[in-house]
mmCIF file of C-alpha atoms and ligand atoms in Angstrom:
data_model
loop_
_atom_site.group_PDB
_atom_site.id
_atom_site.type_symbol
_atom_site.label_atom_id
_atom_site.label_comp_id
_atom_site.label_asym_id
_atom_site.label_seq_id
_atom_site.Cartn_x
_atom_site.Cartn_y
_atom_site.Cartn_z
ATOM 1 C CA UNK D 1 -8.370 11.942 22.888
ATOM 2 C CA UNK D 2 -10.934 9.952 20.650
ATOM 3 C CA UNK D 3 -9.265 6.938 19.887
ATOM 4 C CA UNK D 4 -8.987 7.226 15.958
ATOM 5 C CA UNK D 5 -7.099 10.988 16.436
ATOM 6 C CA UNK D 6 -4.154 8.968 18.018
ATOM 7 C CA UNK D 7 -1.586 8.265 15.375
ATOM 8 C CA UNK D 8 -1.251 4.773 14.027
ATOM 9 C CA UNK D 9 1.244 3.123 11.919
ATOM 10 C CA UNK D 10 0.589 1.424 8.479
ATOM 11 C CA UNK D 11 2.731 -0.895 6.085
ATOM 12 C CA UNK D 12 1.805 -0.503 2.816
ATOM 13 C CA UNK D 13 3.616 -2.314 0.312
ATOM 14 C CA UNK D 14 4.679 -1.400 -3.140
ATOM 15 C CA UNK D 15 4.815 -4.862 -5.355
ATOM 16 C CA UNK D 16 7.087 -4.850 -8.176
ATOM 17 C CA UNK D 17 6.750 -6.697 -11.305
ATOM 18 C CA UNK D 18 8.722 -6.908 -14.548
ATOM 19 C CA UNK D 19 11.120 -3.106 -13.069
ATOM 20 C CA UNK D 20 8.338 -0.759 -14.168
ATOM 21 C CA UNK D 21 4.580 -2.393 -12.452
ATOM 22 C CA UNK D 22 3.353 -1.993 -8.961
ATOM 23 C CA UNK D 23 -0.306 -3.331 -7.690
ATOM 24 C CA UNK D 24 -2.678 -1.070 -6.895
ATOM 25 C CA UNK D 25 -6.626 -1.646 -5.767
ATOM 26 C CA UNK D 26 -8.913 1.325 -5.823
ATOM 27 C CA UNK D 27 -10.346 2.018 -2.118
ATOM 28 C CA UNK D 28 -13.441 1.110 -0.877
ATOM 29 C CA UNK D 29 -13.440 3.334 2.340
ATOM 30 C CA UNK D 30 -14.384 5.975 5.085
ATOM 31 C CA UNK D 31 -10.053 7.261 4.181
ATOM 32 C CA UNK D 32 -8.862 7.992 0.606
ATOM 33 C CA UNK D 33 -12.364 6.295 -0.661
ATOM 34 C CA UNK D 34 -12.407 5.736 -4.555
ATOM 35 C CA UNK D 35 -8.466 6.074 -4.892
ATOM 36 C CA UNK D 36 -5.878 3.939 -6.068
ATOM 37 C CA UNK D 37 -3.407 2.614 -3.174
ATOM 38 C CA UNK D 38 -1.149 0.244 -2.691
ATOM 39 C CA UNK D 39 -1.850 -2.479 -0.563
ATOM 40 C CA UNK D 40 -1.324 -2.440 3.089
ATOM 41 C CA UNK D 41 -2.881 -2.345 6.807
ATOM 42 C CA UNK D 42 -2.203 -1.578 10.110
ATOM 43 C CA UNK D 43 0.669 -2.942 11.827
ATOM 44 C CA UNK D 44 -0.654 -5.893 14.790
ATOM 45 C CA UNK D 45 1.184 -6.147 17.981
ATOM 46 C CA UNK D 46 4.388 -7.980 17.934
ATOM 47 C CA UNK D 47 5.197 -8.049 13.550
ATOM 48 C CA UNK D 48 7.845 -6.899 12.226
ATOM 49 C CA UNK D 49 7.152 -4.823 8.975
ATOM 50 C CA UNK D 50 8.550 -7.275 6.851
ATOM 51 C CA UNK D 51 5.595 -9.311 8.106
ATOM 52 C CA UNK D 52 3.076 -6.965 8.000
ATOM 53 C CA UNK D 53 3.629 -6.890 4.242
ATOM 54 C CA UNK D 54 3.352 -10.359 3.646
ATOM 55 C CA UNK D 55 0.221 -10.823 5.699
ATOM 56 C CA UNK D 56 -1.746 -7.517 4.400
ATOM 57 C CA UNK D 57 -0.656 -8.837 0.677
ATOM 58 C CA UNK D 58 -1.666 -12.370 1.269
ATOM 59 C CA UNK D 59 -4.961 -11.222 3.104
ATOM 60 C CA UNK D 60 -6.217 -8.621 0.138
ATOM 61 C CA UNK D 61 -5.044 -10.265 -2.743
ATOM 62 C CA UNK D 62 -4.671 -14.216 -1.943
ATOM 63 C CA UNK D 63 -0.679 -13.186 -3.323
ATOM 64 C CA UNK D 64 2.955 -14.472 -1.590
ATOM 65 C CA UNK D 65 5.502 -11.979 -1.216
ATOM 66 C CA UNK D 66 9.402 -12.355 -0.684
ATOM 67 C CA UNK D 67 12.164 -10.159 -0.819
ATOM 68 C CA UNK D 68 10.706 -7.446 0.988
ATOM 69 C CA UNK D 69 12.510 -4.687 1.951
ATOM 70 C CA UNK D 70 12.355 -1.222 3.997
ATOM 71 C CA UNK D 71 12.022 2.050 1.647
ATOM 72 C CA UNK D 72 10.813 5.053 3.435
ATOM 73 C CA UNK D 73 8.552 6.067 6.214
ATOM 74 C CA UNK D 74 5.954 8.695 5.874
ATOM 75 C CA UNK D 75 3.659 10.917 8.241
ATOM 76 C CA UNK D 76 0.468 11.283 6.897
ATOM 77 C CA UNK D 77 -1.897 13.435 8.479
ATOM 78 C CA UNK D 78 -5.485 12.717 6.687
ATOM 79 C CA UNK D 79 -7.281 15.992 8.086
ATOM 80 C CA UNK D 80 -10.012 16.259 5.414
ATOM 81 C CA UNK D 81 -11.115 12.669 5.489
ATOM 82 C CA UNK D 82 -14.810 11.872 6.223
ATOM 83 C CA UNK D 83 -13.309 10.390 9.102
ATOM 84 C CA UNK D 84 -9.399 12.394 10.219
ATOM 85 C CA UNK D 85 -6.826 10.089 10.883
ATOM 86 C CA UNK D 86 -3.179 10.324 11.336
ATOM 87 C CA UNK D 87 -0.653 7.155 9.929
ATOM 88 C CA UNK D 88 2.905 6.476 10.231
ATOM 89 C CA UNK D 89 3.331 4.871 7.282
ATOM 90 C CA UNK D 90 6.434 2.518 6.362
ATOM 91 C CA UNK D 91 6.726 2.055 2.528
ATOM 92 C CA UNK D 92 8.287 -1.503 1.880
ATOM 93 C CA UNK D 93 8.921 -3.249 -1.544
ATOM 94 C CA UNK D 94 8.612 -7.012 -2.188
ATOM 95 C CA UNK D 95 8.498 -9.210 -5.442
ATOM 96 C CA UNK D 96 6.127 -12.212 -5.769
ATOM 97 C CA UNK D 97 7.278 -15.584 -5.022
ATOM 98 C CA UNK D 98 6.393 -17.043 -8.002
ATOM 99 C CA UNK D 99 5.909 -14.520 -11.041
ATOM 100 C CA UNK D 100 3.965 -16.649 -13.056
ATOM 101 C CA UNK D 101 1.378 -16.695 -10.525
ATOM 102 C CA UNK D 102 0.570 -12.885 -10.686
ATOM 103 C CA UNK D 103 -3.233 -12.595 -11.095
ATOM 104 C CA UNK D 104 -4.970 -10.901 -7.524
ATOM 105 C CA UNK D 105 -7.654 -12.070 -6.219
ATOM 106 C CA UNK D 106 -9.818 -8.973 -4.256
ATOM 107 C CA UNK D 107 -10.224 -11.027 -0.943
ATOM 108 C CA UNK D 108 -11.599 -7.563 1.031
ATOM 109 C CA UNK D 109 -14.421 -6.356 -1.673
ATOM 110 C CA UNK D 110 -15.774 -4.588 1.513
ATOM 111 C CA UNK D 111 -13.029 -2.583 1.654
ATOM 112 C CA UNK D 112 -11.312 -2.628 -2.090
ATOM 113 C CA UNK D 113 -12.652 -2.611 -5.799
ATOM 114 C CA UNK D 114 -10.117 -4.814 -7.096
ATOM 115 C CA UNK D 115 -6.690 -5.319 -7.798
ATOM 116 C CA UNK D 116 -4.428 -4.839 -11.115
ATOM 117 C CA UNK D 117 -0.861 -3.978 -12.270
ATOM 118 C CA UNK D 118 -0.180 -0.464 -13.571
ATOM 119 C CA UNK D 119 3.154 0.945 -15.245
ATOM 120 C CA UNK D 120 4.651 3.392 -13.029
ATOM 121 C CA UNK D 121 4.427 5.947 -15.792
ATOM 122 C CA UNK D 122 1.036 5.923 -16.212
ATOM 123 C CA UNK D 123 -0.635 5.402 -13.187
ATOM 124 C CA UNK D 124 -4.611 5.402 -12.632
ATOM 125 C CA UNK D 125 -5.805 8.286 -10.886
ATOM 126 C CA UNK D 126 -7.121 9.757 -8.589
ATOM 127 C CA UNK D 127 -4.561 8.350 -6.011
ATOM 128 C CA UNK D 128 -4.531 8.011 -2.506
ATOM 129 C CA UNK D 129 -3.763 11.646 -0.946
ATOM 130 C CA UNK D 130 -0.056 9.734 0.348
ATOM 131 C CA UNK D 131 0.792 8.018 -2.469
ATOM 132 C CA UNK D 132 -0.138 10.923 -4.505
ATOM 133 C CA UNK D 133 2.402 13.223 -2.474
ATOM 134 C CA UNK D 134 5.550 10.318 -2.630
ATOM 135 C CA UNK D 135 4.793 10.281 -6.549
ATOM 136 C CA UNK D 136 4.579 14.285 -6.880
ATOM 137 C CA UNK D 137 7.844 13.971 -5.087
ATOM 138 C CA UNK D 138 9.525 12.069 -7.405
ATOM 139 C CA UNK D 139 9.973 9.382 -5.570
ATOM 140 C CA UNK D 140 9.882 5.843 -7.596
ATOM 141 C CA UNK D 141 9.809 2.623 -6.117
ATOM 142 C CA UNK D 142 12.153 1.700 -8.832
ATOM 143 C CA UNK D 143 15.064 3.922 -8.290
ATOM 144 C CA UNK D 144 14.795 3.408 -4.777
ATOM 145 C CA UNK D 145 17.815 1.459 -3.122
ATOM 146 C CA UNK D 146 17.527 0.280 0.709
HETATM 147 P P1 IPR F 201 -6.499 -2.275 6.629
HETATM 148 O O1 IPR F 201 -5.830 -2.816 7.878
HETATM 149 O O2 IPR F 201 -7.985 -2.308 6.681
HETATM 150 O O3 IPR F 201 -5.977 -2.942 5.399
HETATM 151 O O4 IPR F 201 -6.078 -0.742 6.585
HETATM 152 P P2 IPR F 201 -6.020 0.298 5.407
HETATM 153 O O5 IPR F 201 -5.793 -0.375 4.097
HETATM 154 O O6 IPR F 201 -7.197 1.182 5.504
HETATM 155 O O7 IPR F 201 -4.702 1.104 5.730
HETATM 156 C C1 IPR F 201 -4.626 1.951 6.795
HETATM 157 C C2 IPR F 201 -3.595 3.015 6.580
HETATM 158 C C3 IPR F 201 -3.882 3.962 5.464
HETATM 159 C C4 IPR F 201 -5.241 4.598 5.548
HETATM 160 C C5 IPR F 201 -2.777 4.989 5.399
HETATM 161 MG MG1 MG F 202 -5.535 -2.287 3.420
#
């Protein structure tokens, strides 16, 4: 099997701010390009996903995470892409270490527009095809409880 048809699993990380803000960067890639998603990346051998959230945050936005927490996990089978794909996707939640430091930095402009806080009831669109599907679903970071 070609190597990128074999599933692979992906943290992606909703950051809450203020009980009604999450961050969200519009794509700059070959999956879900031009759509809003949260930030997030493959899981590397040996993390835990509490520490694949705090790395992929730190790495695309320069911001620290804490409290972060297990939500949901997610198969997401991306057959339309330009390139198909298949993720396992766990959806964690985390707060920022220090709120007053809250401005992201885009520290992957190959691979994201930028970075800003949106109210959960009235998010940019399009989103990414997942995120999309979790939000159609009524599912809410906000009302979530682990
Ligand atoms: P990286 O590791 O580049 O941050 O991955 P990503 O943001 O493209 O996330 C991969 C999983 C998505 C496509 C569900
Ligand atoms: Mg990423």
């Amino acid at each position: 099997m070609e190597g990128r048809l074999v599933p692979r699993v992906a943290v992606a990380v909703f950051v809450v701010r203020d009980g009604e803000q999450v961050l969200l960067g519009r794509r700059l890639s070959s999956i879900g390009d031009s759509s809003f998603a949260l930030p997030g990346g493959h899981l590397e051998f040996g993390e835990s996903w509490e520490e694949c959230a705090a790395r992929e945050v730190k790495e695309e936005t320069g911001l620290d995470i804490h409290r972060v927490e297990f939500l949901k996990v997610t198969n997401n089978v991306l057959r339309d892409e330009v390139r198909p794909a298949h993720y396992v996707t766990i959806l964690m939640r985390a707060v920022l270490v220090d709120e007053a430091q809250s401005t992201p930095q885009n520290l992957e402009p190959e691979k994201c527009e930028g970075w800003d806080w949106y109210k959960w009831s009235d998010l940019p669109k399009p989103l990414f095809g997942p995120l999309a599907l979790q939000v159609q679903s009524g599912f809410s970071p906000f009302l979530c409880h682990s």
